[in-house]
Short mmCIF file of C-alpha atoms in Angstrom, two decimals:
data_model
loop_
_atom_site.label_atom_id
_atom_site.label_comp_id
_atom_site.label_asym_id
_atom_site.label_seq_id
_atom_site.Cartn_x
_atom_site.Cartn_y
_atom_site.Cartn_z
CA MET A 16 -0.02 0.01 0.10
CA ARG A 17 1.40 3.54 -0.84
CA CYS A 18 2.13 5.59 1.89
CA CYS A 19 -0.81 7.87 2.90
CA VAL A 20 1.70 10.96 3.31
CA CYS A 21 2.92 10.52 -0.20
CA LEU A 22 -0.68 10.28 -1.49
CA PHE A 23 -1.85 13.58 0.50
CA GLN A 24 1.09 15.51 -0.90
CA GLN A 25 0.64 14.18 -4.17
CA SER A 26 -2.71 15.35 -4.22
CA LEU A 27 -1.82 18.95 -2.93
CA GLN A 28 1.07 19.23 -5.25
CA CYS A 29 1.08 22.45 -7.62
CA SER A 30 2.31 22.64 -11.07
CA PRO A 31 4.87 25.41 -11.07
CA SER A 32 3.53 28.48 -12.89
CA LYS A 33 5.71 29.47 -15.78
CA MET A 34 6.00 33.13 -16.63
CA ALA A 35 7.11 34.04 -20.01
CA ALA A 36 9.01 37.20 -18.59
CA GLY A 37 11.97 36.28 -16.20
CA GLU A 38 11.58 32.64 -16.66
CA SER A 39 15.24 32.00 -16.33
CA ASN A 40 15.51 34.56 -13.17
CA SER A 41 12.27 33.85 -11.31
CA ARG A 42 9.68 31.34 -10.37
CA SER A 43 6.21 32.16 -9.64
CA SER A 44 4.30 31.03 -6.48
CA CYS A 45 1.58 28.25 -6.57
CA LEU A 46 -2.03 28.52 -6.65
CA ASN A 47 -3.81 29.53 -3.48
CA LEU A 48 -5.52 26.27 -2.55
CA SER A 49 -8.09 27.93 -0.45
CA ASN A 50 -9.73 29.19 -3.57
CA SER A 51 -9.49 25.77 -5.59
CA GLY A 52 -12.51 24.12 -6.89
CA PRO A 53 -13.50 20.39 -6.21
CA LEU A 54 -10.63 17.90 -5.86
CA GLY A 55 -8.01 20.73 -5.92
CA ASN A 56 -8.71 22.17 -9.48
CA ALA A 57 -8.45 25.97 -9.85
CA PRO A 58 -12.05 27.43 -10.18
CA PRO A 59 -13.08 29.63 -13.14
CA SER A 60 -12.12 33.05 -12.87
CA ASN A 61 -14.59 36.07 -13.23
CA SER A 62 -11.58 38.69 -13.00
CA ALA A 63 -10.26 40.63 -15.86
CA HIS A 64 -7.29 38.32 -15.90
CA SER A 65 -9.22 35.84 -17.99
CA SER A 66 -11.92 37.78 -19.92
CA PRO A 67 -12.38 41.40 -19.94
CA ALA A 68 -15.85 42.36 -20.50
CA SER A 69 -15.27 45.96 -21.53
CA ASN A 70 -12.63 48.68 -22.23
CA GLY A 71 -12.40 49.50 -18.50
CA GLY A 72 -11.87 45.81 -17.73
CA ALA A 73 -9.17 45.44 -20.44
CA VAL A 74 -7.46 48.51 -18.97
CA ALA A 75 -7.87 47.10 -15.48
CA ALA A 76 -6.24 43.58 -16.66
CA ALA A 77 -3.38 45.29 -18.51
CA GLY A 78 -2.59 47.44 -15.43
CA ARG A 79 -2.54 44.18 -13.23
CA MET A 80 -0.44 42.53 -15.77
CA ASN A 81 1.87 45.28 -16.05
CA ARG A 82 2.55 45.36 -12.35
CA SER A 83 2.97 41.65 -12.13
CA ALA A 84 5.61 41.78 -14.97
CA GLY A 85 7.62 44.56 -13.28
CA ASN A 86 7.66 42.37 -10.07
CA ALA A 87 8.48 39.13 -11.68
CA ASN A 88 11.87 39.38 -9.83
CA PRO A 89 12.28 42.08 -7.53
CA ARG A 90 16.12 41.51 -7.24
CA SER A 91 16.31 42.19 -10.95
CA GLY A 92 17.56 45.55 -12.06
CA PRO A 93 18.69 47.57 -15.22
CA GLU A 94 22.17 46.31 -14.91
CA ASN A 95 21.13 42.57 -15.35
CA GLY A 96 18.39 43.18 -17.54
CA GLY A 97 15.71 42.66 -14.88
CA GLY A 98 12.04 43.72 -14.74
CA ALA A 99 10.26 44.70 -18.03
CA GLU A 100 13.40 44.52 -20.27
CA SER A 101 13.88 40.89 -19.39
CA ALA A 102 10.31 40.31 -20.34
CA VAL A 103 10.77 41.79 -23.67
CA ARG A 104 13.91 39.69 -24.43
CA SER A 105 12.04 36.35 -23.50
CA THR A 106 10.62 34.00 -26.11
CA PRO A 107 7.27 32.29 -26.12
CA SER A 108 7.16 29.00 -24.26
CA ALA A 109 7.21 25.99 -26.48
CA HIS A 110 4.85 24.32 -23.95
CA ASN A 111 2.16 26.92 -25.01
CA PRO A 112 2.73 28.75 -28.03
CA ARG A 113 -0.03 31.12 -27.54
CA ARG A 114 1.44 32.55 -24.58
CA GLN A 115 2.70 35.92 -26.23
CA LEU A 116 4.31 38.98 -24.83
CA VAL A 117 2.64 42.36 -24.84
CA GLY A 118 5.14 44.89 -26.24
CA PRO A 119 5.21 48.14 -28.09
CA SER A 120 4.79 46.37 -31.47
CA GLY A 121 2.14 43.91 -32.40
CA ALA A 122 0.58 45.02 -29.03
CA THR A 123 -3.09 44.50 -30.32
CA SER A 124 -2.43 40.99 -31.70
CA GLY A 125 -0.71 40.06 -28.53
CA VAL A 126 -3.49 40.81 -26.24
CA ALA A 127 -5.95 39.15 -28.21
CA SER A 128 -4.10 36.11 -28.18
CA ASN A 129 -3.30 36.03 -24.71
CA MET A 130 -7.02 36.58 -23.71
CA THR A 131 -7.85 33.38 -25.12
CA ALA A 132 -4.96 31.46 -23.51
CA THR A 133 -7.13 30.04 -20.55
CA PRO A 134 -7.86 26.38 -19.77
CA SER A 135 -10.58 24.73 -21.84
CA SER A 136 -13.05 24.89 -18.91
CA SER A 137 -13.18 28.46 -19.57
CA SER A 138 -14.25 28.39 -23.20
CA SER A 139 -17.46 30.42 -22.64
CA SER A 140 -15.33 33.30 -21.10
CA SER A 141 -12.82 33.08 -24.01
CA SER A 142 -15.52 33.41 -26.52
CA ALA A 143 -16.94 36.26 -25.17
CA SER A 144 -13.41 37.75 -25.22
CA THR A 145 -13.05 37.00 -28.73
CA ALA A 146 -16.40 38.63 -29.60
CA SER A 147 -15.35 41.94 -28.35
CA SER A 148 -14.30 44.49 -30.96
CA SER A 149 -10.74 44.96 -32.06
CA ALA A 150 -11.28 48.56 -31.48
CA ASP A 151 -11.79 47.92 -27.87
CA ALA A 152 -8.43 45.92 -27.61
CA SER A 153 -6.96 48.64 -29.25
CA ALA A 154 -8.04 51.20 -26.91
CA ALA A 155 -6.99 48.89 -23.92
CA VAL A 156 -3.47 48.77 -25.39
CA ALA A 157 -3.24 52.32 -26.17
CA SER A 158 -3.75 53.12 -22.66
CA LEU A 159 -0.56 50.96 -21.54
CA PRO A 160 2.66 52.67 -20.91
CA SER A 161 4.85 52.34 -23.81
CA SER A 162 7.96 52.00 -21.82
CA PRO A 163 7.64 48.69 -19.85
CA ALA A 164 6.18 45.91 -21.73
CA SER A 165 3.60 44.07 -20.00
CA VAL A 166 2.94 40.17 -19.82
CA LEU A 167 0.02 38.06 -19.24
CA ILE A 168 0.69 35.24 -16.51
CA TYR A 169 -0.71 31.86 -17.52
CA ARG A 170 -1.54 29.42 -14.47
CA GLU A 171 -1.70 25.65 -15.42
CA PRO A 172 -4.52 24.03 -13.49
CA VAL A 173 -3.43 21.86 -10.35
CA TYR A 174 -2.59 18.19 -11.06
CA ASN A 175 -5.52 16.08 -9.92
CA TRP A 176 -3.87 12.50 -9.79
CA GLN A 177 -7.17 11.09 -8.73
CA ALA A 178 -8.85 12.26 -12.05
CA THR A 179 -6.56 9.89 -13.99
CA LYS A 180 -8.02 6.80 -12.12
CA SER A 181 -11.02 5.05 -13.87
CA THR A 182 -12.27 3.55 -10.63
CA VAL A 183 -12.46 4.53 -6.91
CA LYS A 184 -10.61 1.20 -5.97
CA GLU A 185 -7.66 2.50 -8.29
CA ARG A 186 -7.09 5.36 -5.65
CA PHE A 187 -5.02 3.63 -3.33
CA LEU A 188 -6.24 4.72 0.09
CA TYR A 189 -9.72 3.69 -0.78
CA SER A 190 -9.46 0.11 -1.70
CA ASP A 191 -8.98 -1.30 1.76
CA GLU A 192 -6.12 -3.75 0.30
CA VAL A 193 -3.28 -3.33 2.60
CA GLN A 194 0.06 -4.70 2.20
CA ILE A 195 2.41 -4.14 5.06
CA GLY A 196 6.04 -5.53 5.63
CA PRO A 197 8.48 -4.99 8.61
CA GLU A 198 10.21 -2.50 6.66
CA THR A 199 7.34 -0.20 6.24
CA VAL A 200 4.90 -1.09 9.22
CA MET A 201 6.12 1.71 11.51
CA THR A 202 6.28 4.74 8.95
CA THR A 203 2.59 3.40 7.95
CA LEU A 204 1.42 3.44 11.58
CA TYR A 205 2.83 6.80 12.08
CA THR A 206 0.73 7.92 8.73
CA ALA A 207 -2.31 6.21 9.99
CA LYS A 208 -2.04 7.90 13.47
CA LYS A 209 -1.28 11.48 11.84
CA TYR A 210 -4.02 11.39 9.43
CA ALA A 211 -6.67 9.37 11.63
CA VAL A 212 -7.20 6.44 9.36
CA PRO A 213 -8.29 3.95 12.14
CA ALA A 214 -8.61 0.94 9.60
CA LEU A 215 -5.19 1.10 8.55
CA GLU A 216 -3.80 1.75 11.98
CA ALA A 217 -5.48 -1.55 13.14
CA HIS A 218 -4.01 -3.42 10.21
CA CYS A 219 -0.50 -2.01 11.40
CA VAL A 220 -1.08 -3.08 15.04
CA GLU A 221 -2.43 -6.28 13.96
CA PHE A 222 0.61 -6.97 11.92
CA LEU A 223 2.95 -6.21 14.88
CA LYS A 224 1.09 -8.69 17.35
CA LYS A 225 1.54 -11.44 15.08
CA ASN A 226 5.34 -10.83 14.21
CA LEU A 227 6.02 -10.15 18.21
CA ARG A 228 8.96 -12.04 19.33
CA ALA A 229 11.54 -12.01 22.28
CA ASP A 230 13.93 -10.51 20.16
CA ASN A 231 12.33 -7.62 19.14
CA ALA A 232 9.81 -7.00 22.00
CA PHE A 233 11.62 -4.12 23.38
CA MET A 234 11.94 -2.51 20.20
CA LEU A 235 8.12 -2.60 19.52
CA LEU A 236 7.59 -1.78 23.38
CA THR A 237 9.31 1.33 22.60
CA GLN A 238 7.21 2.11 19.53
CA ALA A 239 3.89 1.10 21.23
CA ARG A 240 4.60 3.62 24.01
CA LEU A 241 5.49 6.33 21.55
CA PHE A 242 2.50 5.74 19.62
CA ASP A 243 0.05 5.40 22.50
CA GLU A 244 -0.98 1.65 21.68
CA PRO A 245 -1.71 0.32 24.98
CA GLN A 246 -2.62 -3.08 24.06
CA LEU A 247 0.27 -3.71 21.87
CA ALA A 248 2.39 -2.35 24.81
CA SER A 249 0.65 -4.71 27.07
CA LEU A 250 1.51 -7.81 24.81
CA CYS A 251 5.06 -6.65 24.63
CA LEU A 252 5.25 -6.67 28.28
CA GLU A 253 3.87 -10.16 28.65
CA ASN A 254 6.19 -11.42 26.22
CA ILE A 255 9.06 -9.77 28.17
CA ASP A 256 7.80 -11.41 31.29
CA LYS A 257 7.78 -14.97 29.71
CA ASN A 258 11.06 -14.63 27.65
CA THR A 259 12.95 -12.21 29.99
CA ALA A 260 16.48 -13.39 29.34
CA ASP A 261 16.15 -13.79 25.39
CA ALA A 262 14.58 -10.13 25.54
CA LEU A 263 17.40 -8.66 27.67
CA ALA A 264 20.05 -10.43 25.26
CA ALA A 265 18.36 -8.86 22.19
CA GLU A 266 20.33 -6.30 20.11
CA GLY A 267 17.26 -3.56 20.59
CA PHE A 268 17.45 -3.73 24.23
CA THR A 269 20.02 -1.24 25.01
CA ASP A 270 18.36 1.16 22.38
CA VAL A 271 15.35 1.72 24.69
CA ASP A 272 14.66 5.06 26.45
CA ILE A 273 15.07 5.51 30.18
CA ASP A 274 11.40 5.47 30.81
CA THR A 275 10.76 2.25 28.95
CA LEU A 276 13.62 0.56 30.94
CA VAL A 277 11.98 1.87 34.26
CA ALA A 278 8.72 0.57 33.32
CA VAL A 279 9.93 -3.01 32.60
CA LEU A 280 12.29 -3.04 35.76
CA GLU A 281 9.30 -2.03 38.13
CA ARG A 282 7.43 -5.21 37.09
CA ASP A 283 6.94 -8.04 39.79
CA THR A 284 6.58 -10.57 36.76
CA LEU A 285 10.00 -10.96 35.12
CA GLY A 286 11.33 -14.41 34.96
CA VAL A 287 14.95 -13.89 35.37
CA ARG A 288 17.47 -13.61 38.42
CA GLU A 289 18.34 -10.25 39.63
CA VAL A 290 21.99 -10.72 38.96
CA ARG A 291 20.96 -10.91 35.12
CA LEU A 292 18.91 -7.86 35.34
CA PHE A 293 21.86 -5.86 36.93
CA GLY A 294 23.90 -7.00 34.22
CA ALA A 295 21.64 -5.82 31.31
CA ALA A 296 21.28 -2.51 33.43
CA VAL A 297 25.03 -2.11 32.95
CA ARG A 298 24.99 -2.74 29.43
CA TRP A 299 22.20 -0.19 28.88
CA ALA A 300 23.98 2.35 30.88
CA GLU A 301 27.15 1.87 28.77
CA ALA A 302 25.13 2.44 25.63
CA GLU A 303 23.28 5.54 27.15
CA ALA A 304 26.59 7.17 28.15
CA GLN A 305 27.84 6.73 24.70
CA ARG A 306 24.55 8.39 23.25
CA GLN A 307 25.22 11.14 25.86
CA GLN A 308 28.95 11.39 24.69
CA LEU A 309 30.12 10.54 28.31
CA GLN A 310 32.86 8.20 29.32
CA PRO A 311 31.51 4.93 30.49
CA THR A 312 32.79 5.26 34.00
CA PRO A 313 31.05 3.70 37.08
CA GLU A 314 29.89 7.24 38.12
CA ASN A 315 28.37 7.89 34.83
CA LYS A 316 26.66 4.73 34.59
CA ARG A 317 25.06 5.30 37.70
CA ARG A 318 24.33 8.84 36.52
CA VAL A 319 22.42 7.73 33.56
CA LEU A 320 20.79 4.91 35.12
CA GLY A 321 19.14 7.31 37.70
CA LYS A 322 16.01 5.74 39.20
CA ALA A 323 16.43 2.34 37.25
CA LEU A 324 19.31 1.57 39.63
CA SER A 325 17.11 1.56 42.70
CA LEU A 326 14.68 -0.91 40.86
CA ILE A 327 17.37 -3.62 40.90
CA ARG A 328 16.61 -5.95 43.78
CA PHE A 329 19.88 -6.76 45.05
CA PRO A 330 18.66 -8.40 48.30
CA LEU A 331 16.94 -11.22 46.15
CA MET A 332 20.67 -12.13 44.98
CA THR A 333 22.79 -14.82 46.51
CA ILE A 334 25.74 -13.48 48.38
CA GLU A 335 28.17 -15.25 45.85
CA GLU A 336 26.06 -13.56 43.04
CA PHE A 337 26.18 -10.05 44.59
CA ALA A 338 30.07 -10.56 45.66
CA ALA A 339 31.12 -11.34 42.04
CA GLY A 340 29.07 -8.71 40.22
CA PRO A 341 27.49 -5.42 41.84
CA ALA A 342 29.80 -5.41 44.65
CA GLN A 343 32.84 -5.08 42.33
CA SER A 344 31.07 -2.85 39.72
CA GLY A 345 31.95 0.73 41.13
CA ILE A 346 28.18 1.50 40.50
CA LEU A 347 27.28 1.05 44.11
CA SER A 348 28.45 3.29 46.85
CA ASP A 349 30.59 1.70 49.43
CA ARG A 350 27.55 2.38 52.12
CA GLU A 351 25.30 0.44 49.88
CA VAL A 352 27.90 -2.31 49.36
CA VAL A 353 28.36 -2.74 53.05
CA SER A 354 24.59 -2.62 54.04
CA LEU A 355 23.86 -5.49 51.48
CA PHE A 356 26.68 -7.42 52.54
CA LEU A 357 25.07 -7.18 56.11
CA HIS A 358 21.73 -8.04 54.71
CA PHE A 359 23.19 -11.21 53.59
CA THR A 360 25.29 -12.35 56.60
CA VAL A 361 23.37 -11.19 59.81
CA ASN A 362 20.28 -11.41 61.72
CA PRO A 363 18.04 -9.62 62.26
CA LYS A 364 18.72 -8.07 58.83
CA PRO A 365 19.41 -4.45 58.83
CA HIS A 366 17.26 -2.15 56.45
CA VAL A 367 18.51 -1.64 52.95
CA GLU A 368 17.29 0.81 50.20
CA PHE A 369 16.72 -1.61 47.81
CA ILE A 370 13.50 -3.61 47.27
CA ASP A 371 13.66 -6.94 48.70
CA ARG A 372 10.23 -8.13 47.72
CA PRO A 373 10.40 -11.07 45.34
CA ARG A 374 8.99 -10.79 41.86
CA CYS A 375 5.95 -12.68 41.35
CA CYS A 376 7.58 -15.73 39.43
CA LEU A 377 9.73 -16.21 42.48
CA ARG A 378 7.21 -15.76 44.99
CA GLY A 379 8.57 -15.94 48.86
CA LYS A 380 12.11 -16.27 50.11
CA GLU A 381 14.41 -18.63 48.79
CA CYS A 382 13.61 -22.35 49.89
CA SER A 383 15.63 -25.70 49.67
CA ILE A 384 14.99 -29.25 50.60
CA THR A 385 17.69 -32.00 51.50
CA ARG A 386 16.87 -35.66 50.44
CA PHE A 387 19.50 -37.32 52.41
CA SER A 388 19.65 -37.98 56.07
CA GLN A 389 23.47 -38.96 56.38
CA VAL A 390 26.78 -38.14 54.68
CA GLU A 391 29.49 -40.48 53.78
CA SER A 392 32.92 -40.27 52.04
CA ARG A 393 34.50 -41.21 48.67
CA TRP A 394 32.12 -40.59 45.54
CA GLY A 395 34.02 -40.84 42.25
CA TYR A 396 33.57 -39.18 39.06
CA SER A 397 34.63 -40.34 35.66
CA GLY A 398 32.73 -38.15 33.09
CA THR A 399 29.19 -39.86 33.87
CA SER A 400 26.30 -37.75 35.10
CA ASP A 401 24.78 -37.98 38.38
CA ARG A 402 20.83 -38.13 37.95
CA ILE A 403 17.84 -38.36 39.96
CA ARG A 404 14.06 -38.07 38.77
CA PHE A 405 11.61 -35.85 40.72
CA SER A 406 8.07 -34.33 40.69
CA VAL A 407 6.24 -31.50 42.85
CA ASN A 408 2.71 -31.27 43.85
CA ARG A 409 2.77 -27.37 43.08
CA ARG A 410 4.24 -24.84 40.54
CA ILE A 411 7.83 -23.75 41.69
CA PHE A 412 11.14 -22.17 40.14
CA VAL A 413 14.07 -24.23 40.60
CA VAL A 414 17.22 -21.97 40.92
CA GLY A 415 19.94 -24.50 41.71
CA PHE A 416 21.34 -27.51 43.36
CA GLY A 417 23.26 -28.10 46.40
CA LEU A 418 26.24 -30.49 45.64
CA TYR A 419 28.79 -32.10 47.63
CA GLY A 420 32.44 -31.35 47.60
CA SER A 421 35.79 -32.91 47.97
CA ILE A 422 36.99 -35.24 50.79
CA HIS A 423 40.48 -34.09 50.39
CA GLY A 424 40.18 -30.66 51.54
CA PRO A 425 39.70 -27.38 49.75
CA THR A 426 39.24 -27.94 45.98
CA ASP A 427 37.66 -26.53 42.62
CA TYR A 428 35.29 -28.63 40.69
CA GLN A 429 33.96 -28.00 37.22
CA VAL A 430 30.18 -29.05 36.63
CA ASN A 431 27.49 -28.86 34.22
CA ILE A 432 23.87 -29.03 35.96
CA GLN A 433 20.72 -29.66 34.06
CA ILE A 434 17.01 -30.19 34.38
CA ILE A 435 15.42 -32.37 31.77
CA HIS A 436 11.62 -32.89 30.90
CA THR A 437 11.51 -36.58 31.33
CA ASP A 438 8.69 -37.41 28.72
CA SER A 439 10.19 -35.05 25.85
CA ASN A 440 13.84 -35.32 26.96
CA THR A 441 14.06 -31.64 26.54
CA VAL A 442 16.55 -29.70 28.49
CA LEU A 443 14.64 -26.94 30.18
CA GLY A 444 17.91 -25.21 31.80
CA GLN A 445 21.55 -25.79 32.17
CA ASN A 446 24.81 -23.83 33.37
CA ASP A 447 28.37 -24.97 32.84
CA THR A 448 30.08 -23.43 35.87
CA GLY A 449 32.33 -24.46 38.70
CA PHE A 450 32.26 -24.16 42.33
CA SER A 451 34.93 -24.17 45.27
CA CYS A 452 34.50 -26.37 48.20
CA ASP A 453 36.40 -26.15 51.83
CA GLY A 454 36.71 -30.03 52.43
CA THR A 455 33.80 -30.22 54.68
CA ALA A 456 30.68 -32.33 54.53
CA SER A 457 28.47 -29.28 53.75
CA THR A 458 26.48 -28.73 50.20
CA PHE A 459 27.90 -26.22 48.06
CA ARG A 460 25.58 -24.00 45.75
CA VAL A 461 25.45 -24.37 42.09
CA MET A 462 22.97 -22.11 40.26
CA PHE A 463 21.12 -21.94 37.06
CA LYS A 464 21.41 -18.88 34.77
CA GLU A 465 17.56 -18.31 35.11
CA PRO A 466 15.00 -19.80 37.02
CA VAL A 467 13.66 -23.28 35.57
CA GLU A 468 9.73 -23.54 35.85
CA ILE A 469 8.72 -26.91 37.44
CA LEU A 470 5.03 -27.87 36.72
CA PRO A 471 2.90 -29.83 39.27
CA SER A 472 2.40 -33.79 38.59
CA VAL A 473 5.23 -33.79 35.69
CA ASN A 474 8.33 -35.80 35.74
CA TYR A 475 11.78 -33.92 35.57
CA ILE A 476 15.40 -35.37 35.81
CA ALA A 477 18.14 -33.49 37.94
CA CYS A 478 21.45 -33.93 36.39
CA ALA A 479 24.96 -32.76 37.50
CA THR A 480 27.87 -33.85 35.74
CA LEU A 481 31.11 -32.95 37.87
CA LYS A 482 35.00 -32.96 37.18
CA GLY A 483 37.16 -33.04 40.08
CA PRO A 484 38.36 -35.54 42.91
CA ASP A 485 36.31 -38.03 44.88
CA SER A 486 33.71 -36.12 47.07
CA HIS A 487 31.37 -36.80 49.85
CA TYR A 488 27.88 -38.37 49.16
CA GLY A 489 24.58 -38.89 50.82
CA THR A 490 22.95 -41.86 52.22
CA LYS A 491 19.76 -42.89 53.75
CA GLY A 492 17.69 -40.99 51.18
CA MET A 493 13.91 -40.08 51.31
CA ARG A 494 11.41 -40.88 48.59
CA LYS A 495 9.21 -38.10 49.67
CA VAL A 496 10.41 -34.59 51.17
CA THR A 497 7.93 -31.84 52.38
CA HIS A 498 8.80 -28.19 52.64
CA GLU A 499 6.36 -26.05 54.73
CA ALA A 500 6.89 -22.19 54.37
CA PRO A 501 6.94 -20.79 57.83
CA ALA A 502 4.91 -17.70 57.07
CA THR A 503 1.96 -19.19 55.33
CA GLY A 504 2.24 -22.81 55.99
CA THR A 505 2.32 -23.66 52.23
CA LYS A 506 3.41 -27.24 51.63
CA THR A 507 5.73 -28.14 48.87
CA CYS A 508 6.06 -31.84 48.34
CA PHE A 509 8.99 -33.43 46.43
CA THR A 510 8.83 -37.00 45.39
CA PHE A 511 12.08 -38.70 44.25
CA CYS A 512 12.62 -41.68 41.88
CA TYR A 513 15.14 -43.73 40.16
CA ALA A 514 16.26 -42.10 36.95
CA ALA A 515 16.91 -45.01 34.30
CA GLY A 516 19.89 -45.31 32.31
CA ASN A 517 23.59 -44.63 33.33
CA ASN A 518 23.46 -42.31 36.47
CA ASN A 519 26.84 -42.58 38.11
CA GLY A 520 25.38 -44.75 40.93
CA THR A 521 22.70 -42.12 42.16
CA SER A 522 19.47 -43.07 43.39
CA VAL A 523 16.69 -42.30 45.81
CA GLU A 524 19.00 -44.01 48.74
CA ASP A 525 22.51 -42.93 47.94
CA GLY A 526 24.36 -40.53 45.91
CA GLN A 527 24.89 -36.92 44.79
CA ILE A 528 22.51 -33.98 44.23
CA PRO A 529 21.54 -33.89 47.81
CA GLU A 530 19.80 -30.38 47.75
CA VAL A 531 17.14 -28.57 45.35
CA ILE A 532 16.93 -24.93 45.64
CA PHE A 533 13.82 -23.14 44.67
CA TYR A 534 11.20 -20.48 44.79
CA THR A 535 7.68 -20.89 45.15
#
């Protein structure tokens, strides 16, 4: 579909009026459309310009024509042949041979010729002019000043593109046949808004809805806010909630304005860990500093983030996540870093200036269950994964596992953790990472990059592949483990089962993966 702006401009475009006098030095103005007839055509004129009815009319017309010729180019002067002298030197236009100059010689025929040089729609007026006596015309010319030559200005009718179309359907805007593509949809939406074409606007919004994805959700959200499209904006936000990690990783994320960033960070429904939100906010701050021609120093990053920084929920991070990232970024003040470390490590917890309310997808505080009653020594690794199957009675989000460490003192392990949907064998979440242990029989946290949604009464497999020395392991395992929330009394019941196949010996009774860390 042709852009509406182009159509409106085309229908309003005037054909430049050419003046026989000063054609090389001047250009006449377009017709005044306020006096135009239907569909933009110039209406017939009753003035003496087109058909003088008497000697007085001819004299008045000639006087006006003389003033027009003399003012064709106000900047012209005798030294450059401007004004009336340039009109005398001009030649008739090839476009309209009847456009003759009125000069000292042949003046009578010139006036008679020009008085008939009008659009065909004014033929009756032309006939009246022809019927006038030649004596009247001669008298009119005789009254003209003899020094400056006079010229009749011929104005062509405004081009009417719609008149060239045989059917209404061919006048694009009226066909209701819309062809929108990714490259044109935003400009078309802008045009539809500007010229109040609601049907075209609806087509554009529908196209955007159908093509909404995680990798363009932030870009479309910005446009939806700009064009005041609340329904499209709501769909973008829902997409970001469900695919937060992918949306944050998209190239267009760092191009959003600060108000859009704040609108997203305020939401309680984002499905991602706070440490990932912080990393994304830092990337945005670096891009914004560059747009503002600032050095990407920690001070400038904090400055451009403004209110957005306070919307990162640092208390929801683990102490390891906070220590490895935000605490070392330089964006937080020393006082803020100290208060957050105290929040993580002491009881009762001191007040912090950041929100500690979990987002809706991670309700409540972090929880964990342990499935073994006793710890023993020497569990070996040879590249085979430890696996255990489990299900739950209610929807939760698993964020990591607790794993046993070395029996030989402080050691580092490399580990890959996964959660697999049993029936489809689909990997729902994984992380290649590492952890350090101190040689005790404690468990050590290994976290997923994003929370993994676990639905009730569905079978999943918890999987951990470790590279390192022999470790502790658990015994006297329980088939069912129930966690009860202290504040609400809500019970989350885990059921563990044997995972068929090569599982490095891990089972319900013995093995690795002693702990599951989750939010409800």
